Coordinates of C-alpha atoms and ligand atoms in Angstrom, one line a residue:
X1 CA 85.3 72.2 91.4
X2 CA 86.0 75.7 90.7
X3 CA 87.3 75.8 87.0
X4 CA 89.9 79.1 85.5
X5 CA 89.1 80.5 82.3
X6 CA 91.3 78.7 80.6
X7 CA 90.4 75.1 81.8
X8 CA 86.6 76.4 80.9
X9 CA 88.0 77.4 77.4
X10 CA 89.1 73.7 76.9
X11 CA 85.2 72.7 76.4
X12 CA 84.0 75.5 74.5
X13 CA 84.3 75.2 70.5
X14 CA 87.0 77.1 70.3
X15 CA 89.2 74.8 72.6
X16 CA 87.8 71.9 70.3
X17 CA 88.5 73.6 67.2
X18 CA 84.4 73.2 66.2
X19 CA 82.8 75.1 63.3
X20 CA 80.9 77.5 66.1
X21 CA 84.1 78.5 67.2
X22 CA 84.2 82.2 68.2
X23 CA 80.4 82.7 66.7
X24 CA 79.6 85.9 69.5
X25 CA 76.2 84.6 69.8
X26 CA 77.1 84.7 73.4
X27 CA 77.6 88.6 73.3
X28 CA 81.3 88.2 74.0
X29 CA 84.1 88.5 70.7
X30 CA 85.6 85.5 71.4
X31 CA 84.9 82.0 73.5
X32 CA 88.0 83.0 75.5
X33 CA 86.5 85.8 76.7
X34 CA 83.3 83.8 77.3
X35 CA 85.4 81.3 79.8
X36 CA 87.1 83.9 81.3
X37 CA 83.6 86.0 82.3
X38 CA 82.2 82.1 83.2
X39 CA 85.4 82.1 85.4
X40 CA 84.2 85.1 87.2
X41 CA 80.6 84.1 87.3
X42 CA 79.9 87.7 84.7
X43 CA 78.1 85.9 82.7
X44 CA 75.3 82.6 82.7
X45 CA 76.6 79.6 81.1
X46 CA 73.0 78.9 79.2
X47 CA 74.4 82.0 76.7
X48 CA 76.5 79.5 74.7
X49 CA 74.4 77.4 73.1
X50 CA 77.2 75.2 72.0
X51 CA 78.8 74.7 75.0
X52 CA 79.8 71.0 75.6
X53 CA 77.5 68.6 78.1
X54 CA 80.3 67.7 80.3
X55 CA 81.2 71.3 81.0
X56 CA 77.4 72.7 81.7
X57 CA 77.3 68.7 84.5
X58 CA 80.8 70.1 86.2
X59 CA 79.2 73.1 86.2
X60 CA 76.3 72.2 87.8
X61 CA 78.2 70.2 90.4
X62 CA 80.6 73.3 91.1
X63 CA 77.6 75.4 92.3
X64 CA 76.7 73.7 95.1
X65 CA 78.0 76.0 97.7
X66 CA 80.0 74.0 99.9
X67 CA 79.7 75.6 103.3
X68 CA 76.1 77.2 104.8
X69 CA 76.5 80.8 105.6
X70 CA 74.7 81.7 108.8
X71 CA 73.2 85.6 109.3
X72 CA 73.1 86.9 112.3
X73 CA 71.8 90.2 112.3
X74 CA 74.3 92.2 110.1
X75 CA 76.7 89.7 110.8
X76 CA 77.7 86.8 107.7
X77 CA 79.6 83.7 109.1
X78 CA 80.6 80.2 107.0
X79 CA 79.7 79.9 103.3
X80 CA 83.1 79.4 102.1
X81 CA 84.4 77.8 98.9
X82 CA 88.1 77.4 99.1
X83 CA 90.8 76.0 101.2
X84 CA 93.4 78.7 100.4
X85 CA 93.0 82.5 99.9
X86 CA 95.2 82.4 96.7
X87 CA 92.9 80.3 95.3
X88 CA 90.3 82.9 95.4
X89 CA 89.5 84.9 98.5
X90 CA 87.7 83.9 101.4
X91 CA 84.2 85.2 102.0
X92 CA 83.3 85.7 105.3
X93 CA 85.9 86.8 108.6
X94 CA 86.1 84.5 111.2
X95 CA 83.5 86.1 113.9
X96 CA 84.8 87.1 117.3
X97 CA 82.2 86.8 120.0
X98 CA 82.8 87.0 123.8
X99 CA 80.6 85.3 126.2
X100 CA 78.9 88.2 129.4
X101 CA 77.2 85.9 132.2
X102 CA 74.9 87.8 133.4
X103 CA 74.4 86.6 136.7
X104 CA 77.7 88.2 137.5
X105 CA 78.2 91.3 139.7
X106 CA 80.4 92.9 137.0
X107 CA 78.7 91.8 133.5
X108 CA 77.9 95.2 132.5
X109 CA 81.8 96.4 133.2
X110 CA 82.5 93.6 130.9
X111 CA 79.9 94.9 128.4
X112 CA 81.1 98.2 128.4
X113 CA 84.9 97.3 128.6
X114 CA 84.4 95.0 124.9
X115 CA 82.2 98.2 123.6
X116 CA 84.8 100.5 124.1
X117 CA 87.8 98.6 123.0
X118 CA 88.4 99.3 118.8
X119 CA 91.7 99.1 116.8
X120 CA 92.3 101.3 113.6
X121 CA 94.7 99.4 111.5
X122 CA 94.8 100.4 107.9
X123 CA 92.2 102.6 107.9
X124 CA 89.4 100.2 109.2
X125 CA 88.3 99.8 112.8
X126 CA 88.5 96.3 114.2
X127 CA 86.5 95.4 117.4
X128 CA 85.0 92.3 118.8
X129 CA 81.4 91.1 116.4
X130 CA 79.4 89.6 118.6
X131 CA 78.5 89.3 123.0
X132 CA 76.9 86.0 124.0
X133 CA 74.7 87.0 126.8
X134 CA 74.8 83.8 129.1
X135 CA 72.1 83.5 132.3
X136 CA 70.0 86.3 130.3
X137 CA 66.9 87.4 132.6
X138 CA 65.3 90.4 130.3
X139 CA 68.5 93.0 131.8
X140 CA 68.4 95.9 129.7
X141 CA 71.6 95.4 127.6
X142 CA 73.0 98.9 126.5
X143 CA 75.4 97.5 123.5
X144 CA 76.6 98.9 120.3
X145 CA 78.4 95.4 119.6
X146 CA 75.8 93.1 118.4
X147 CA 74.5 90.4 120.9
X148 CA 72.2 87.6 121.2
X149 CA 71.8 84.9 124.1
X150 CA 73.4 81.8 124.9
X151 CA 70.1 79.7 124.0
X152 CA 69.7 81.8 120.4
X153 CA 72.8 81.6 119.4
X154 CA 72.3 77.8 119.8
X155 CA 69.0 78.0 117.5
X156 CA 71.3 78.4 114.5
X157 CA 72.9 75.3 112.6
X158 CA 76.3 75.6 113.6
X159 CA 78.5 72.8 114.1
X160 CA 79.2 73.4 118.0
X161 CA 82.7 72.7 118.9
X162 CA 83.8 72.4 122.3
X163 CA 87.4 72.9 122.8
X164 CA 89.0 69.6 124.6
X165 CA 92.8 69.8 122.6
X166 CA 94.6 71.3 120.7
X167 CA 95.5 68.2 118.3
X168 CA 91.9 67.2 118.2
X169 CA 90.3 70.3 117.9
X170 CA 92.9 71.4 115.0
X171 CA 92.3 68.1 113.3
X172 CA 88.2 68.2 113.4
X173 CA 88.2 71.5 111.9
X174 CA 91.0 71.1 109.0
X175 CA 89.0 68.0 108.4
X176 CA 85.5 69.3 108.5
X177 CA 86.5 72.1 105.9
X178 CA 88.2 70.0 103.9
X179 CA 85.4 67.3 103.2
X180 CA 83.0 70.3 102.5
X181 CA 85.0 72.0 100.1
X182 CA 87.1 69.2 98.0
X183 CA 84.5 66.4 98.7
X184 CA 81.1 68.8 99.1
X185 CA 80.3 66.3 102.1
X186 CA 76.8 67.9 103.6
X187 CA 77.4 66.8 106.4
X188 CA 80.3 69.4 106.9
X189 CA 78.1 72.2 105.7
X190 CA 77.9 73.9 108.9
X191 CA 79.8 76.9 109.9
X192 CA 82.0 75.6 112.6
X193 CA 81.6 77.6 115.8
X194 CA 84.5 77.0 118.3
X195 CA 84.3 77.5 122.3
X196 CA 87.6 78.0 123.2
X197 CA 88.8 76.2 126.8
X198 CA 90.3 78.8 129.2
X199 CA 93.7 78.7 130.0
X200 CA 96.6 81.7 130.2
X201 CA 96.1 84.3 127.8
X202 CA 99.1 83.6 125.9
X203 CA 98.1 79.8 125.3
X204 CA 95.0 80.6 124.0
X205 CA 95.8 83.3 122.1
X206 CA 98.2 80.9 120.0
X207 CA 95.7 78.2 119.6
X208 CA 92.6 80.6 118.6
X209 CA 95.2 82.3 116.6
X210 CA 95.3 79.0 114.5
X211 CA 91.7 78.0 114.5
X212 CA 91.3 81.4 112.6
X213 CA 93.9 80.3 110.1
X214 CA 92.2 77.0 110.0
X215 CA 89.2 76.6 109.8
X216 CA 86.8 78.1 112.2
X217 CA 84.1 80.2 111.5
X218 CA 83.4 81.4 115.0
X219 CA 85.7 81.2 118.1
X220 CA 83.8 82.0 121.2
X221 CA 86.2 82.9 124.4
X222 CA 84.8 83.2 128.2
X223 CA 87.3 86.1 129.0
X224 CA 87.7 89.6 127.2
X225 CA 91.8 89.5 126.7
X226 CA 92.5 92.8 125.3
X227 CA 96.2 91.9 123.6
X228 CA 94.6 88.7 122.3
X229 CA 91.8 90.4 120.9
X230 CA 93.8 92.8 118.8
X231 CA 96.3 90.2 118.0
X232 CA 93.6 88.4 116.6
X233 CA 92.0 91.3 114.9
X234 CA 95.4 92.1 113.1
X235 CA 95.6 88.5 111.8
X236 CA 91.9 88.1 110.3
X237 CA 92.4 91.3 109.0
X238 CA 95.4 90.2 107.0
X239 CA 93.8 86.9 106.0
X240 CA 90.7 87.7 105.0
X241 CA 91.6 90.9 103.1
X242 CA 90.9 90.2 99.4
X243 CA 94.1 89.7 97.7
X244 CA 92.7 91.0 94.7
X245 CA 91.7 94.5 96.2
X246 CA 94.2 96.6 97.6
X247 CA 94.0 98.5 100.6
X248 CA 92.8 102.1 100.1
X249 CA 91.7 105.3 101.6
X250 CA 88.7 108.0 100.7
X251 CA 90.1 110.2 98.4
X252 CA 89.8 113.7 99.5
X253 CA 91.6 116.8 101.5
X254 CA 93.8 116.0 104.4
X255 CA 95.2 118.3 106.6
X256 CA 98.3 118.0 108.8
X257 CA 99.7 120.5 111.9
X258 CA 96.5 123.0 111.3
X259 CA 97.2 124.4 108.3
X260 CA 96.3 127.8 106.9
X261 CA 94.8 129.3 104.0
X262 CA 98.5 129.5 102.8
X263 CA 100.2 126.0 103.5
X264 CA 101.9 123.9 101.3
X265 CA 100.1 121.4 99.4
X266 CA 100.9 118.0 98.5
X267 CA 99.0 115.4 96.4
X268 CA 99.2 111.2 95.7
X269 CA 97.0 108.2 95.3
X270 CA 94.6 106.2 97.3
X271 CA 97.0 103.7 97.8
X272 CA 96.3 103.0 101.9
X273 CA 100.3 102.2 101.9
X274 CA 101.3 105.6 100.2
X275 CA 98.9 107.1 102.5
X276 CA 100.4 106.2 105.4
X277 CA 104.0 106.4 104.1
X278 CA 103.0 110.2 103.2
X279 CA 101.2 111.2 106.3
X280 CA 103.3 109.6 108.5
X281 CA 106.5 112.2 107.3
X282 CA 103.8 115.2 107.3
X283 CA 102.3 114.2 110.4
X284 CA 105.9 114.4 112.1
X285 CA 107.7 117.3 110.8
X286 CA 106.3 120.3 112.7
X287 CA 104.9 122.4 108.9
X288 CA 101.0 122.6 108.5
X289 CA 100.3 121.2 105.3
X290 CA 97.3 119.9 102.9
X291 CA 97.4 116.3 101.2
X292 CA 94.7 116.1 98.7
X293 CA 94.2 112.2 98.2
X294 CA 93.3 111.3 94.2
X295 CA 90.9 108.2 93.6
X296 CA 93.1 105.9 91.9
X297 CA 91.1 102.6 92.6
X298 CA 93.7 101.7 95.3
X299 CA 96.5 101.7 92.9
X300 CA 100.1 103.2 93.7
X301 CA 101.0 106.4 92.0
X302 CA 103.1 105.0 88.9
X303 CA 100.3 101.8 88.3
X304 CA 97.9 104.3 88.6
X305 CA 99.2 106.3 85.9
X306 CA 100.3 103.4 84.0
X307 CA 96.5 102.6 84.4
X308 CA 95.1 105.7 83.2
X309 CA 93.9 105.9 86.1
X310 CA 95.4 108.3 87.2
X311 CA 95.5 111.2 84.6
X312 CA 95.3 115.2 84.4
X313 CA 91.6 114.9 84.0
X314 CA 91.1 113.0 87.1
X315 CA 93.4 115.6 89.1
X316 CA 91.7 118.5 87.2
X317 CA 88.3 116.7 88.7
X318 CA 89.3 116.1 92.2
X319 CA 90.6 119.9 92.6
X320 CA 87.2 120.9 91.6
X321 CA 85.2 118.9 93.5
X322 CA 87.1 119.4 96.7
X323 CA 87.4 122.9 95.8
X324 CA 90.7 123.3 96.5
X325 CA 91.0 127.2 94.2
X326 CA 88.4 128.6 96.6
X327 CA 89.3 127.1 100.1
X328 CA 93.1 127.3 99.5
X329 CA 95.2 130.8 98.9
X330 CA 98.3 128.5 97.4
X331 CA 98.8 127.7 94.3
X332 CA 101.2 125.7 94.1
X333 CA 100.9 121.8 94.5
X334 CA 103.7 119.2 95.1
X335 CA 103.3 116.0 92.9
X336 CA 105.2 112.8 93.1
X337 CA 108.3 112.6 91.8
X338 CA 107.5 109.6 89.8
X339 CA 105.0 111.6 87.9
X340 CA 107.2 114.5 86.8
X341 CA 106.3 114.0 83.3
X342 CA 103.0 114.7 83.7
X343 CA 103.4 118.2 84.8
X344 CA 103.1 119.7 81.3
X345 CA 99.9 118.3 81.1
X346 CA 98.5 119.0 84.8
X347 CA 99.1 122.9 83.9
X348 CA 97.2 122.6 80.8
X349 CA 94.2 121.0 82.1
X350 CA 94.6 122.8 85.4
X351 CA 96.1 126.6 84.6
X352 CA 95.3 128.1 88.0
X353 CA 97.8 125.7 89.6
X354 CA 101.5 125.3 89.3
X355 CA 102.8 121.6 89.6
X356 CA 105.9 121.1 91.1
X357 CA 108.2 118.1 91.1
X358 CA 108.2 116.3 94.4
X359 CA 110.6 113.0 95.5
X360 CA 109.8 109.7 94.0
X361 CA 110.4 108.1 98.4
X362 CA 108.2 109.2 100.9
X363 CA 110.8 108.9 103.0
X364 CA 112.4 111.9 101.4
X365 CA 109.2 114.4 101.9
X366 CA 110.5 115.6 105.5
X367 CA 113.8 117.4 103.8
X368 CA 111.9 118.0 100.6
X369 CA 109.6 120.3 102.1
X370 CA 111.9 122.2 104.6
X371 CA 114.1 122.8 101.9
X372 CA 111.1 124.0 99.4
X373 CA 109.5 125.7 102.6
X374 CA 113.3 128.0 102.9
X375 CA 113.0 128.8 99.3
X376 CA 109.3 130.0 99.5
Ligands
LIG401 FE1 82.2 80.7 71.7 FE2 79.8 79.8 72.5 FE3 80.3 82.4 72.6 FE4 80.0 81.2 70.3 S1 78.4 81.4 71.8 S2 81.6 82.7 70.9 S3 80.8 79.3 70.6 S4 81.3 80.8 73.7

């Protein structure tokens, strides 16, 4: 059972109201603070010497990883602990792996065909993990996509799942999962690896779509199906992204429509969302321009400066490091509306460089900077 810092608290001395209450022998001020690192697995549960018996036994019990995790190469598949993102975030994406027979005329078309198909979708590239070489006679696989034959790939302790129907298929794995997480049945341990059945594209693409929602580990197809391949990209993306992380983008310089030594200059967060919401408006209005991206820790401009995070310092930093006074002839730089108020302080840790009040909507950029570019 995975515990929250504040059911943990409930067993330290503290939550019993005992004389060792809040003694920092631990190294942390307080036994809250204690449960909540215990929570995150910061700290070892042995530092509290007064911790109570039946915490350290459902402790013990909650350790047990649940679900195997299987390493293939680079690649990590299974060892899972939760049903339900929200309850924490799930470990390992769902591997896609296409099956090449190579006895076929055309297996190396095939080869190529998965190699050379990759979506960017938030800033990440998304391709197919893995090519199960079937009828494997020593052929000289040329492959940047990982692969391994038929007979290796059944080597591993996977729990092998041939497709037969939906309704069963559906039910075996929402069982399986569910016994090895709530029940921590070993005999559910395995990563589940699913063979899908063929059928039309769109039929299959619905039911794989589901297994990766719940609960497979692997799902194995026969054909290469382009649109059900991104689809399915696009949806393990979104469900195994870490709810806790936010999306974000390398801090840095970016440029838009060739720009010049003399181009305008604009500058936000590492916020992937901003990014996009910016580049997108100076990508389509036809003015060369710079954005210099800050490192914010993937926060949005006004958490970020809520944060501290970001700060004059931090922009003073990032101008200097990307060099921005010797590679640029401007010197003026456009900020976010929503930081206005920080413009005293910009100019007074940055004195080369004038700030200049932007819009708080990126959808208000493309008239923002014609107008500024008329007044220039
Ligand atoms: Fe609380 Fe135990 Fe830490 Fe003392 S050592 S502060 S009792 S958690």
């Amino acid at each position: 059972m995975e515990l929250t810092g504040l059911q943990i608290f409930k067993y330290t001395p503290a939550g019993k109201k005992e004389e060792k209450a809040n003694c920092k022998e631990c190294g942390c001020p307080t036994c809250m603070m204690f449960s909540l690192k215990l929570a995150k697995e910061q700290i070892n549960i042995e530092k509290c010497p007064y911790v109570s018996e039946e915490l350290i036994n459902i402790f013990e019990k909650g350790k047990k990883h649940p679900q195997k995790t299987i390493e293939i190469g680079n690649l990590k598949i299974g060892g899972e602990n939760v049903l339900y993102r929200h309850e924490k975030t799930f470990i390992n994406r769902t591997t896609i792996a296409i099956i090449v027979d190579c006895s076929l005329d055309k297996y190396e078309e095939k080869i190529t065909q998965i190699n050379n198909y990759e979506i960017n979708r938030v800033n990440e590239i998304l391709k197919t993990d893995l090519i199960i070489l079937k009828n494997y006679k020593n052929q000289n696989i040329k492959s940047d996509v990982p692969f391994i034959t038929l007979e290796d790939l059944k080597k591993y302790e996977f729990d092998f799942i041939k497709e037969e129907d939906f309704q069963t298929t559906k039910n075996y794995l929402i069982n399986c999962r569910t016994k090895a997480i709530i029940d921590k049945d070993d005999s559910c341990s395995k990563p589940t690896c699913v063979f899908m059945k063929n059928s039309d594209s769109f039929s299959i693409c619905a039911r794989a779509a589901y297994y990766l929602c719940k609960y497979a580990n692997m799902l194995v197809f026969e054909d290469f199906d382009k649109e059900m391949i991104s689809t399915l990209l696009t949806l393990r993306q979104n469900i195994f992204t870490d709810p806790q992380k936010t999306l974000q983008v390398e801090s840095g310089l970016y440029k838009f429509n060739n720009p010049d030594k003399n181009s305008i200059i604009l500058m936000t967060t590492n916020f992937a969302l901003t990014f996009f919401a910016v580049s997108n408006e100076l990508e389509s209005i036809d003015i060369p321009s710079y954005l210099i991206i800050l490192p914010a820790q993937g926060m949005s401009v006004l958490t970020a400066w809520s944060a501290e995070t970001l700060t004059a310092e931090t922009v003073k930093e990032t101008l200097k490091k990307l060099n921005i006074r010797e590679q640029i002839n401007t010197r003026k730089i456009i900020i976010p509306g929503l930081i206005s108020n920080m413009k005293e302080e910009l100019s007074e840790q940055c004195p080369d460089f004038e700030f200049i009040e932007g819009t708080h909507e990126a959808s208000d950029i493309t008239n923002f900077v014609e107008n500024f570019i008329k007044k220039e």
